[in-house]
Short mmCIF file of C-alpha atoms and ligand atoms in Angstrom, two decimals:
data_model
loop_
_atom_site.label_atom_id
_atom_site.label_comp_id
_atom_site.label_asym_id
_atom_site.label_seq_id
_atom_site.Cartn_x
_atom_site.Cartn_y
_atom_site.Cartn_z
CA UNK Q 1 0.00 0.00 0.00
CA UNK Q 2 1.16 3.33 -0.65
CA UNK Q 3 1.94 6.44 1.43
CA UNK Q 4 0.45 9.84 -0.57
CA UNK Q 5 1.00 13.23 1.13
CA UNK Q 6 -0.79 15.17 -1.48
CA UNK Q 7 -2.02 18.48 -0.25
CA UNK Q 8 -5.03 20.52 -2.19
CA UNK Q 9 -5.60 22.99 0.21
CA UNK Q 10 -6.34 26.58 -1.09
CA UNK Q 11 -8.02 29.14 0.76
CA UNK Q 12 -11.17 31.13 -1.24
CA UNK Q 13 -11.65 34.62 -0.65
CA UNK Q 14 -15.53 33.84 -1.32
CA UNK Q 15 -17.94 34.41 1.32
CA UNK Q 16 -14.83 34.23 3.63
CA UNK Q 17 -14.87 30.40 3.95
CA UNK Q 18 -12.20 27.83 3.01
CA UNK Q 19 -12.55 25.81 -0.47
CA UNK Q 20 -10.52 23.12 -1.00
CA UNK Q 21 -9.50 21.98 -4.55
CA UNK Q 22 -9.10 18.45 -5.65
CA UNK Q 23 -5.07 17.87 -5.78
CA UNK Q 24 -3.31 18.90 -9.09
CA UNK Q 25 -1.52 15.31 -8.87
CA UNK Q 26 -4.61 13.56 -9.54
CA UNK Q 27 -7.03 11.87 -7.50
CA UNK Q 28 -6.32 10.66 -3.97
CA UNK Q 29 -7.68 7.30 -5.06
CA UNK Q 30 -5.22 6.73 -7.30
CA UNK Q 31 -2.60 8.68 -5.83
CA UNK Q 32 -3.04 6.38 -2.37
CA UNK Q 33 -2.61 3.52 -5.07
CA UNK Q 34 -6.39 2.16 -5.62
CA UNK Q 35 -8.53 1.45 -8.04
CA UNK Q 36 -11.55 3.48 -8.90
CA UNK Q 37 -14.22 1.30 -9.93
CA UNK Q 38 -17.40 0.33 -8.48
CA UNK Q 39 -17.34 -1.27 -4.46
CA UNK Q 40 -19.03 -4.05 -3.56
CA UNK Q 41 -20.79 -3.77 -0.06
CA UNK Q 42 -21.53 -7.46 0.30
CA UNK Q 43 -18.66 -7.30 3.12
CA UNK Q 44 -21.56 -5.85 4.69
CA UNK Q 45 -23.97 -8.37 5.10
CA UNK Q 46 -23.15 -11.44 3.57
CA UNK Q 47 -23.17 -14.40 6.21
CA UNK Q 48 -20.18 -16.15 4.69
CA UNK Q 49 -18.33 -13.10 4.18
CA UNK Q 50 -18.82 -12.14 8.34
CA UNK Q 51 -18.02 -15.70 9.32
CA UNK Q 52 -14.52 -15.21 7.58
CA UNK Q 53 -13.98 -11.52 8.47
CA UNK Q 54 -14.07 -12.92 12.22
CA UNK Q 55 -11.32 -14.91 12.28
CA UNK Q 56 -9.36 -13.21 8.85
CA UNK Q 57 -9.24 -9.55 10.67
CA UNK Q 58 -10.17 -10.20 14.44
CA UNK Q 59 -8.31 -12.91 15.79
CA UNK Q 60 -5.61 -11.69 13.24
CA UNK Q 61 -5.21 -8.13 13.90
CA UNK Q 62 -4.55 -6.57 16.57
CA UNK Q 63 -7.15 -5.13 19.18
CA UNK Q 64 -7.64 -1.76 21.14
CA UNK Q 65 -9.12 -2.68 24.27
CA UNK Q 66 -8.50 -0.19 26.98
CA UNK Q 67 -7.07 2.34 28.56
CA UNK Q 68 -4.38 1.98 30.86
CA UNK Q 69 -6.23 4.77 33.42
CA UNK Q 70 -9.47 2.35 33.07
CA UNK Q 71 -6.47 0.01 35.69
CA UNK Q 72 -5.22 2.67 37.28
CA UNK Q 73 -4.39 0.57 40.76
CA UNK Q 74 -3.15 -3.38 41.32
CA UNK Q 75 -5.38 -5.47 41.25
CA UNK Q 76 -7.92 -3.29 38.66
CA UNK Q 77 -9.68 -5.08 36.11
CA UNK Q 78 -11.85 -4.58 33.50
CA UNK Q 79 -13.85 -7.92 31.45
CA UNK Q 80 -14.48 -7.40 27.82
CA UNK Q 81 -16.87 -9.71 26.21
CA UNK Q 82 -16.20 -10.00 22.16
CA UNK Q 83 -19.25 -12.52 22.11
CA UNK Q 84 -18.47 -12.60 18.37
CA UNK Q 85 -15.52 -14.31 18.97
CA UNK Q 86 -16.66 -16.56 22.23
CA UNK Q 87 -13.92 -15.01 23.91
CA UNK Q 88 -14.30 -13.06 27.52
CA UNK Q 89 -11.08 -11.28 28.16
CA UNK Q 90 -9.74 -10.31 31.74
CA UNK Q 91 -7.24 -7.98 31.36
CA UNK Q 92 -6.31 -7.13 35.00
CA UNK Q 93 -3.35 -5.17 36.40
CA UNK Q 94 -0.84 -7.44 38.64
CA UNK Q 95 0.71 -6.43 41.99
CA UNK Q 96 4.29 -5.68 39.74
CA UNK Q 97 2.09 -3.17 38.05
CA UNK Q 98 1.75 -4.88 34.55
CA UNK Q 99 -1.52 -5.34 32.61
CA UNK Q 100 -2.05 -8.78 31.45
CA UNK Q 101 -5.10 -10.40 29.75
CA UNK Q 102 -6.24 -13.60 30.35
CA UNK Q 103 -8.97 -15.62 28.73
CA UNK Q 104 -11.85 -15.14 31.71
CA UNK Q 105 -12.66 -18.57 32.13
CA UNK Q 106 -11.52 -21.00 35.28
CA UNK Q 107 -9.35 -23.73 35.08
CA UNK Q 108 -10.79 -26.16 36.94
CA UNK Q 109 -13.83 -26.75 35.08
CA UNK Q 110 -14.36 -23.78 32.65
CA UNK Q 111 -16.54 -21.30 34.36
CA UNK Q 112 -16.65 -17.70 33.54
CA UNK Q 113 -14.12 -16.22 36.39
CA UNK Q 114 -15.14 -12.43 36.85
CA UNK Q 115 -19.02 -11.55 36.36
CA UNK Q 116 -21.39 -9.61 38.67
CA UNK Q 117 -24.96 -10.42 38.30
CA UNK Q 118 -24.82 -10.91 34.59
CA UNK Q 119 -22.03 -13.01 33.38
CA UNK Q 120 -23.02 -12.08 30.04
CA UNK Q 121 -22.42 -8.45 30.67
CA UNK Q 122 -19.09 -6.68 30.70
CA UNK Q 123 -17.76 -5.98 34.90
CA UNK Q 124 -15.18 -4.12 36.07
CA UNK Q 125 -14.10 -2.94 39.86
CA UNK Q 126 -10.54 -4.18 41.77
CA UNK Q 127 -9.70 -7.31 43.56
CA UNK Q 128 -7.18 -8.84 45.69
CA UNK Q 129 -7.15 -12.38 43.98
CA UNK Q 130 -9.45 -13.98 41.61
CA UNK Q 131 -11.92 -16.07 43.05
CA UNK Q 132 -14.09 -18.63 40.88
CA UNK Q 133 -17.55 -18.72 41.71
CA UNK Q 134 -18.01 -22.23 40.98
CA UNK Q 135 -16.00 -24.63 43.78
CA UNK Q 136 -13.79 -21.33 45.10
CA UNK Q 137 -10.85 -21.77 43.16
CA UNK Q 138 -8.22 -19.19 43.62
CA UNK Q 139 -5.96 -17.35 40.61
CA UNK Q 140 -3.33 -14.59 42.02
CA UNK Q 141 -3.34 -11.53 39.48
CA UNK Q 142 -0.71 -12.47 37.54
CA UNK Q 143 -2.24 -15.35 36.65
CA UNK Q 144 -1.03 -18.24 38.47
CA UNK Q 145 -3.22 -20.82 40.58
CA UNK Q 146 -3.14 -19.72 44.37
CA UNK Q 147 -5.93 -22.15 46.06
CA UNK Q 148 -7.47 -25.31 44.97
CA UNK Q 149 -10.47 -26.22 47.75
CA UNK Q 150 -9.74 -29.36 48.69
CA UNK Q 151 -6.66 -30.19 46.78
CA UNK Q 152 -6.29 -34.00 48.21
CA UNK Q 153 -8.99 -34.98 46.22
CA UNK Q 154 -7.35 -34.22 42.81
CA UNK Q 155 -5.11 -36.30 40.91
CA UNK Q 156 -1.52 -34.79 39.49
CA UNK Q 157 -2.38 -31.46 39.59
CA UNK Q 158 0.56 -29.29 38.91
CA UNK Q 159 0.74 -25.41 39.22
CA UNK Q 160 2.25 -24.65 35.69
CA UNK Q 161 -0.60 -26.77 33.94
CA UNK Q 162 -3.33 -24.70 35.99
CA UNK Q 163 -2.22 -20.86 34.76
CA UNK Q 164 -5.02 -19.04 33.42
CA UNK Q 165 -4.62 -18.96 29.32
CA UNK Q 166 -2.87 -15.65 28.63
CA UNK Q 167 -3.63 -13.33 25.42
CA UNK Q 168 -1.15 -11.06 24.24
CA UNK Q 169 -1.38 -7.96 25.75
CA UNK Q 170 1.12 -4.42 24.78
CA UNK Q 171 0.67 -0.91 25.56
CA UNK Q 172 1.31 1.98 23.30
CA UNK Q 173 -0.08 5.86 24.04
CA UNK Q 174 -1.52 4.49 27.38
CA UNK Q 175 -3.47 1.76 25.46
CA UNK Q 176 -4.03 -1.59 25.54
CA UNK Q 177 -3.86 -3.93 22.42
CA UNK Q 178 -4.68 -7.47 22.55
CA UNK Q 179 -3.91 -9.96 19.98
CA UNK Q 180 -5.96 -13.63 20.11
CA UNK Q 181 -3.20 -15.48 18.05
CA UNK Q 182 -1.07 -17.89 20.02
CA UNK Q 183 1.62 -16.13 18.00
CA UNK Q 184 1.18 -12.53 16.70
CA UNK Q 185 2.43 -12.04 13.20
CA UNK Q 186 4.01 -8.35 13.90
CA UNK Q 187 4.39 -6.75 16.95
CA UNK Q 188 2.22 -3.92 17.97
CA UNK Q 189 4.32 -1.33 16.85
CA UNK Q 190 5.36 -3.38 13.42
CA UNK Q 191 1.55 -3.44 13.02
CA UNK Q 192 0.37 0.27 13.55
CA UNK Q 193 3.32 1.48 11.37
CA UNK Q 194 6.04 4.18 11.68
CA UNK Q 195 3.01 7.32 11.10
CA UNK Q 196 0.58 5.95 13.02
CA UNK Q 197 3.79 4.94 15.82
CA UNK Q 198 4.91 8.66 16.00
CA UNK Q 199 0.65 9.68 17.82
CA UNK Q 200 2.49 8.25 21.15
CA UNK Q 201 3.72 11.96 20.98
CA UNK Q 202 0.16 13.62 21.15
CA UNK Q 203 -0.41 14.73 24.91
CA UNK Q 204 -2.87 12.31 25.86
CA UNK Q 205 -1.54 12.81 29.70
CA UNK Q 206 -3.08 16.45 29.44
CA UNK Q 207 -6.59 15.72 28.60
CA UNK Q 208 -7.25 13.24 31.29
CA UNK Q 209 -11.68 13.44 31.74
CA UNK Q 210 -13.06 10.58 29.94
CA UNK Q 211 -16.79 10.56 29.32
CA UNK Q 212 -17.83 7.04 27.81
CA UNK Q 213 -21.18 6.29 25.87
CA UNK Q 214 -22.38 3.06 24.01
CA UNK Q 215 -24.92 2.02 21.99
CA UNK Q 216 -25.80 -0.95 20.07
CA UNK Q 217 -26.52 -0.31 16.11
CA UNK Q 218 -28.32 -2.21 13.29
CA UNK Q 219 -25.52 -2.06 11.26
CA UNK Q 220 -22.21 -3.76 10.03
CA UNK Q 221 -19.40 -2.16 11.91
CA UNK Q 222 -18.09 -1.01 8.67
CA UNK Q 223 -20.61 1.05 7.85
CA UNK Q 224 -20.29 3.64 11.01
CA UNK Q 225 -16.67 3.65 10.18
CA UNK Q 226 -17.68 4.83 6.62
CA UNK Q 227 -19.99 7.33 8.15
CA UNK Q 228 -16.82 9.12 10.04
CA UNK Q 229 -14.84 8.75 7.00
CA UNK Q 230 -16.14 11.37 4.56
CA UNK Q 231 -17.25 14.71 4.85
CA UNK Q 232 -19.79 14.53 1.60
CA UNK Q 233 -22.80 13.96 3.94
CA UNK Q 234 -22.70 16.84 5.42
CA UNK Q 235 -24.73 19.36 4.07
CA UNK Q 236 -27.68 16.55 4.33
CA UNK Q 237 -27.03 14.63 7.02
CA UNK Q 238 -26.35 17.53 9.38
CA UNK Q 239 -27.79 20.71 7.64
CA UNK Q 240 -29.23 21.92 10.40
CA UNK Q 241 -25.69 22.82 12.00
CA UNK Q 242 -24.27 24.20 9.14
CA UNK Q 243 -24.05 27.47 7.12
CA UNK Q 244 -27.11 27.65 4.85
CA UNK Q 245 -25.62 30.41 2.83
CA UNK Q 246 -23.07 28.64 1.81
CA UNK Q 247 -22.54 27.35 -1.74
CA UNK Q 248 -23.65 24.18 -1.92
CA UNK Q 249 -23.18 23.40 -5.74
CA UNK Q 250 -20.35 22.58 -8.03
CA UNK Q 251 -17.35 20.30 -7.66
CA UNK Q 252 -14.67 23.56 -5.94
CA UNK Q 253 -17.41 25.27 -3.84
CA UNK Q 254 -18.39 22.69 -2.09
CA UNK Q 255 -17.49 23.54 1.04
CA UNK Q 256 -17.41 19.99 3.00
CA UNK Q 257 -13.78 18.76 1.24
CA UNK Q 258 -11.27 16.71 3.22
CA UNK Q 259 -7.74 18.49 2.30
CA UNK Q 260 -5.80 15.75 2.92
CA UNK Q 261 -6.18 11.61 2.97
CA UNK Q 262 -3.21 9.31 4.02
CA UNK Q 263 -3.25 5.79 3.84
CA UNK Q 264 -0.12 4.06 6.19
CA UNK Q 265 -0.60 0.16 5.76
CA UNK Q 266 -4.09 -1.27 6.83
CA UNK Q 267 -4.63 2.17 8.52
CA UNK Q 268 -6.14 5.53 7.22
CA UNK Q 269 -6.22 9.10 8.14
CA UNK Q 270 -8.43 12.53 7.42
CA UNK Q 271 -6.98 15.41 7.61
CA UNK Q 272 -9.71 18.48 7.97
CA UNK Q 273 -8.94 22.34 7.88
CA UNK Q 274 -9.65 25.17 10.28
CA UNK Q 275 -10.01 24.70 14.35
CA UNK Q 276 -13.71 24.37 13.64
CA UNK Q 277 -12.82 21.26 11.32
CA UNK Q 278 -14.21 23.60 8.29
CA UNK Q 279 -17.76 22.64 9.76
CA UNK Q 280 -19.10 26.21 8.98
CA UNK Q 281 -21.06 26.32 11.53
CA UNK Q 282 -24.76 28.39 11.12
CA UNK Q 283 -25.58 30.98 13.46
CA UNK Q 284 -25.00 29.64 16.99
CA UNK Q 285 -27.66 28.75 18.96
CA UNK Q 286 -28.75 30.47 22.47
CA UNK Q 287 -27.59 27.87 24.30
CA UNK Q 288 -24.37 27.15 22.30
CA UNK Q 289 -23.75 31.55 22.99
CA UNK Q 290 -24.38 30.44 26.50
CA UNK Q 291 -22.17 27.84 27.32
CA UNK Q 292 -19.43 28.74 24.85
CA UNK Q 293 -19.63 25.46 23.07
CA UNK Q 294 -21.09 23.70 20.29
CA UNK Q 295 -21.00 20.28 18.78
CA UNK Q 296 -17.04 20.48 17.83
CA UNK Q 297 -15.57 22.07 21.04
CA UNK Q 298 -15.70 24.31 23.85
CA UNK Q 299 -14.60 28.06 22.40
CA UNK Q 300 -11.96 27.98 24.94
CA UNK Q 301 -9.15 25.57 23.59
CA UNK Q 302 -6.94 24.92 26.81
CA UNK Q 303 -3.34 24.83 26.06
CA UNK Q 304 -2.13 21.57 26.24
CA UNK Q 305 1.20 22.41 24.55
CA UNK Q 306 2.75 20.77 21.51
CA UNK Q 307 0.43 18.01 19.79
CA UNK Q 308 3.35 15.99 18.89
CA UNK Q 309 4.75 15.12 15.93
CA UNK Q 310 2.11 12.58 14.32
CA UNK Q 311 -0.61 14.70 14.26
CA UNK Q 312 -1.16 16.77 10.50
CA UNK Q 313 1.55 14.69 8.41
CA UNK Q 314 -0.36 16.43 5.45
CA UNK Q 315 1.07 19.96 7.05
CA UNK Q 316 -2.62 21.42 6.86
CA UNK Q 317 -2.72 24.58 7.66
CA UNK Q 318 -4.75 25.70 9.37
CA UNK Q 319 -5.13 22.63 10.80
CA UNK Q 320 -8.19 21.61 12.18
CA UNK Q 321 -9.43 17.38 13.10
CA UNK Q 322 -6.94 14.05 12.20
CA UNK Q 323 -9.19 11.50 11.99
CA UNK Q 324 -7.03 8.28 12.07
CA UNK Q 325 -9.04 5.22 11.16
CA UNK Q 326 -6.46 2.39 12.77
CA UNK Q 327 -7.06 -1.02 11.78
CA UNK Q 328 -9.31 -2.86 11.83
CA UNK Q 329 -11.83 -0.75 14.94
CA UNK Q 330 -10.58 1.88 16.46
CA UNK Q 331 -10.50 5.49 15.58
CA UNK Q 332 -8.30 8.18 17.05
CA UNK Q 333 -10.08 11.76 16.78
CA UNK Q 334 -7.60 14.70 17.80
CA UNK Q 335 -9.68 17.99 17.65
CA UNK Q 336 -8.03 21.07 17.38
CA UNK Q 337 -9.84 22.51 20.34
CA UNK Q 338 -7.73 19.99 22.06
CA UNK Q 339 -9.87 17.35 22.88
CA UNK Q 340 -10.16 13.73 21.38
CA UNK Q 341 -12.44 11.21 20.67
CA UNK Q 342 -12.29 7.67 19.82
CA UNK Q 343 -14.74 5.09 18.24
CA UNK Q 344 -13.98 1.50 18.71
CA UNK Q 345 -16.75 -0.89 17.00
CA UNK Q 346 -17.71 -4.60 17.83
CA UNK Q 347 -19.08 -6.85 15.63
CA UNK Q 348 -22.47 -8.26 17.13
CA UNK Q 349 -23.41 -9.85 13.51
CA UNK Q 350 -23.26 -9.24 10.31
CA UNK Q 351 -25.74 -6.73 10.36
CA UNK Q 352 -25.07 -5.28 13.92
CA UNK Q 353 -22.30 -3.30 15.97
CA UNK Q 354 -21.56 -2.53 19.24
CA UNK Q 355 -20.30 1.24 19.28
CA UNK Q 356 -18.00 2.56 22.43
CA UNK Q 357 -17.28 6.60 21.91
CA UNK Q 358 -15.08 8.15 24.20
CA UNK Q 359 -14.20 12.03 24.65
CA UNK Q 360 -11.30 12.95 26.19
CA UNK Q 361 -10.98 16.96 27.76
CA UNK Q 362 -8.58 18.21 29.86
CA UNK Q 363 -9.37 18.93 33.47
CA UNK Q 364 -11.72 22.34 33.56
CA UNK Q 365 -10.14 24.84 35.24
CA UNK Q 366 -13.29 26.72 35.79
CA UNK Q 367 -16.92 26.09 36.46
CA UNK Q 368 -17.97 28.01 32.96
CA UNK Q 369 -14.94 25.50 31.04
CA UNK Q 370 -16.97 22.71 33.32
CA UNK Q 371 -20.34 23.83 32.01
CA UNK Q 372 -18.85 24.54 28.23
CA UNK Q 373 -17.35 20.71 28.24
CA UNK Q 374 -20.94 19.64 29.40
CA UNK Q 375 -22.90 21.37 26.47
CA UNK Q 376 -20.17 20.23 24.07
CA UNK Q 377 -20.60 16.62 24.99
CA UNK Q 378 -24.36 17.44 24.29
CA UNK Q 379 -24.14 18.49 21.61
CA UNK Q 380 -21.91 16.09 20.21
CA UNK Q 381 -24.01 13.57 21.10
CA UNK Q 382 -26.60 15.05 19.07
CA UNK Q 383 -23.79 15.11 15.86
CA UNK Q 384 -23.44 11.52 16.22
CA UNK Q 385 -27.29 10.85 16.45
CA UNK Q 386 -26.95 12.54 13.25
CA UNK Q 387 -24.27 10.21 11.82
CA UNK Q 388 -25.95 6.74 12.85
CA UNK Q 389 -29.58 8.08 11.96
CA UNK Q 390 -28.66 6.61 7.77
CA UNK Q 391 -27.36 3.62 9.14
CA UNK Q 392 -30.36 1.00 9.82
CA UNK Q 393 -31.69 2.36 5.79
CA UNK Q 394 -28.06 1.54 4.62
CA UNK Q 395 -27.59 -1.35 5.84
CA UNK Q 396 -31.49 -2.41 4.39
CA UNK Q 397 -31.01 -1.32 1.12
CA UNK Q 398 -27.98 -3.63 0.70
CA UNK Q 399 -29.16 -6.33 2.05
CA UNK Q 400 -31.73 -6.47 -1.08
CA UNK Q 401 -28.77 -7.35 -2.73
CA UNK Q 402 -30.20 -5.61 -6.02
CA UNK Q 403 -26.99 -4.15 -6.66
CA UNK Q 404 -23.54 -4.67 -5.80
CA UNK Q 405 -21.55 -2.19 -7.72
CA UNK Q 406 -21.00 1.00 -5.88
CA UNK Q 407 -19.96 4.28 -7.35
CA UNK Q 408 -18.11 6.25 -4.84
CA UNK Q 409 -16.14 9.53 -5.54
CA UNK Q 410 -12.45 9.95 -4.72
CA UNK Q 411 -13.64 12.10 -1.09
CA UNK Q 412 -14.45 8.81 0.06
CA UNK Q 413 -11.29 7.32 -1.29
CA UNK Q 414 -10.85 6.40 3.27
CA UNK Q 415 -13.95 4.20 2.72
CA UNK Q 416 -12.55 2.56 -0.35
CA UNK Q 417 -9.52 1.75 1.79
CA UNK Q 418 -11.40 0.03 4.63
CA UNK Q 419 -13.52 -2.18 2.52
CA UNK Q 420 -10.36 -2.99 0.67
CA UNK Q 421 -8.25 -3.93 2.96
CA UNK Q 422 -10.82 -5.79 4.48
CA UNK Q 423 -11.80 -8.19 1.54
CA UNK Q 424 -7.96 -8.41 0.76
CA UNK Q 425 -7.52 -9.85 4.90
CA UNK Q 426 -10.40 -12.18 4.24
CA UNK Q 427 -9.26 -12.98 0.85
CA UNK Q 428 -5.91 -14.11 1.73
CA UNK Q 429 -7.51 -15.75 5.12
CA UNK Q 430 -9.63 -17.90 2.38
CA UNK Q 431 -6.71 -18.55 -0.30
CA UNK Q 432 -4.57 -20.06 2.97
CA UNK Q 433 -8.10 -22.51 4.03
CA UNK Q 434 -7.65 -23.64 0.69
CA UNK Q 435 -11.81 -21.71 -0.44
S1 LIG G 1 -15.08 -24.22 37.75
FE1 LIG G 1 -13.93 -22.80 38.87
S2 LIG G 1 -13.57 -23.77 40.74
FE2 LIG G 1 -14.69 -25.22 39.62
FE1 LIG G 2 -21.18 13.29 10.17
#
């Protein structure tokens, strides 16, 4: 796959807005080295195609889980169910300090180790040991076998044998990867790439308040990924927050263009212009004049100091949102009010996700930056609403299967990538079984 740092970025006197051209080089599809004929979308809900894409790009690829500050003390844990996979994962942080994951089941006779009323349901909390539920068997946090109730009884039981199953667990920018493959093909930093290595720089530390929210969609997880990955929908989907009087017709006045795409290996990244993300944004509301906030940001950006050097590799300027699609789902939104987001999305079915968003703001240092992070969040909430609202239609429509030949243009040349590199995983997964 090729790298393309291709900037079309011009500024327009016009109406006092910022146009972006497409680049004089050619098209960022090509330019990023793909095709540009018609997509197929049966990745999207075809039953054979999801039963591949399982094992092909999740048990292949590696995972974002966590964050280390969801452990922040010995003995924290958090259990995360990928039911698509079977698998319940305890990652759990040891009295050395390490995280570790484990696969959440006992070994004496297989029961699920840490649950609270619902041992279908993600738990989290802190414990001193873990205790199985079952017959009391005892596993220390690192893992190892600590009490077996009434040990006489058993026959050759030997502590190595009894270790809870580990899962490859690594840390990079205070987050937690897993990886279900006995043997990882790359290591974590192999996998997410030199550009994508170089974020570690961004200052997480300074924007420590995490809100979390979830929601469970009738979709194919790749299809809220494409949602976040162009900026053509938004003069429909979300034309009530933006600038009726601008021009809304002809290839260089639309004013929704993405300046700058990259494409680093299996990953992707959006570049967008201005603090405001070039989201023109119509005449505030009352509220949004209240608070000082809207759906992108508080007014106030805190100073966090440098952003590192990952963030803009397409030297945008101004610079305004990175949007860095990492493989296969988890997305890394830096804001340039200096906040960020991220999206990770769980398979449920073919035809439904799991969605986890987090925000990420630094500490307010007053009660009007409290109240402004508050009404942001709101009103974020509301932009998402926005961007799953198409989803449940989309994913009807092509499950009629009365077309499979898409026609998208080269601003969604980060969607092109995804479903790519997708069908290329589950292609090569299929070549190897020999289908
Ligand atoms: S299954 Fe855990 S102690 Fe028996
Ligand atoms: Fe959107």
């Amino acid at each position: 796959m090729s790298t393309a740092h291709i900037s079309g970025l011009t500024e327009a006197e016009a109406a006092g807005i910022q146009v972006f051209e497409k680049p004089a080089a050619g098209s960022w599809t090509q330019a990023l080295g793909m095709s540009t004929g018609p997509v197929s979308f049966k990745d999207s809900y075809d039953e054979n195609f999801y039963q591949d894409e399982k094992e092909a790009v999740f048990r292949r690829n590696w995972l974002n889980i966590a964050h280390v500050n969801e452990l922040p003390r010995n003995g924290s844990y958090l259990v995360k169910e990928l039911k698509f996979l079977n698998v319940s994962v305890l990652v759990i942080r040891g009295m050395d300090g390490e995280i570790r994951a484990f696969h959440n089941l006992c070994s004496h006779r297989g029961n699920k180790l840490m649950w609270d009323s619902d041992p279908g349901k993600e738990s989290r909390g802190v414990c001193r040991q873990i205790a199985c539920k079952y017959h009391g068997w005892r596993f220390d946090l690192e893992g190892e076998i600590s009490y077996v109730h009434n040990a006489p009884e058993f026959f050759d039981l030997e502590a190595e044998k009894l270790k809870l199953p580990a899962i490859h667990c690594e840390v990079w920018a205070g987050y937690n990867f897993i990886n279900l493959l006995p043997e990882p093909l790359q290591t974590l930093r192999d996998f997410l790439g030199p550009d994508v290595v170089k974020l570690e720089t961004y200052p997480f530390e300074k924007m420590p308040r995490l809100y979390t929210f979830e929601s469970e969609i009738d979709a194919n997880w790749k299809l809220f990924m494409d949602a976040f990955a162009e900026l053509y929908h938004i003069p429909y989907v979300h034309g009530k927050v933006t600038n009726n009087a601008l021009p809304q017709t002809g290839v260089d006045k639309i004013p929704f263009m993405v300046p700058f795409f990259g494409a680093f290996g299996k990953h992707r990244l959006l570049t967008s212009a201005g603090r405001k993300g070039n989201l023109n944004v119509r005449a505030r509301k009352a509220l949004d004049a209240l608070f000082q906030a809207n759906f992108i940001g508080t007014d106030h950006v805190p100073d966090v100091g440098s952003l590192g050097t990952g963030i803009n590799p397409g030297g945008i300027d101004p610079w305004g949102v990175d949007s860095w699609q990492m493989y296969p789902n988890w997305v890394f939104i830096a804001w340039g009010s200096n906040y960020w987001y991220t999206y990770r999305y769980w398979p449920i079915s073919a035809t439904r996700h799991k969605f986890e968003w987090t925000v990420s703001f630094t500490e307010p240092a007053t009660i009007r930056e409290r109240l402004a992070q508050e009404h942001a969040l709101v009103m974020m909430r509301e932009g998402v609403l926005q961007d799953a609202n198409t989803l449940q239609a989309t994913q009807q429509g092509l499950m009629s299967g009365a077309r499979d030949d898409f026609y998208i243009c080269d601003q969604e040349v980060a969607i092109r990538h995804l479903h790519e590199v997708v069908q290329a995983d589950v292609a090569a997964y299929r070549a190897e079984k020999g289908r």
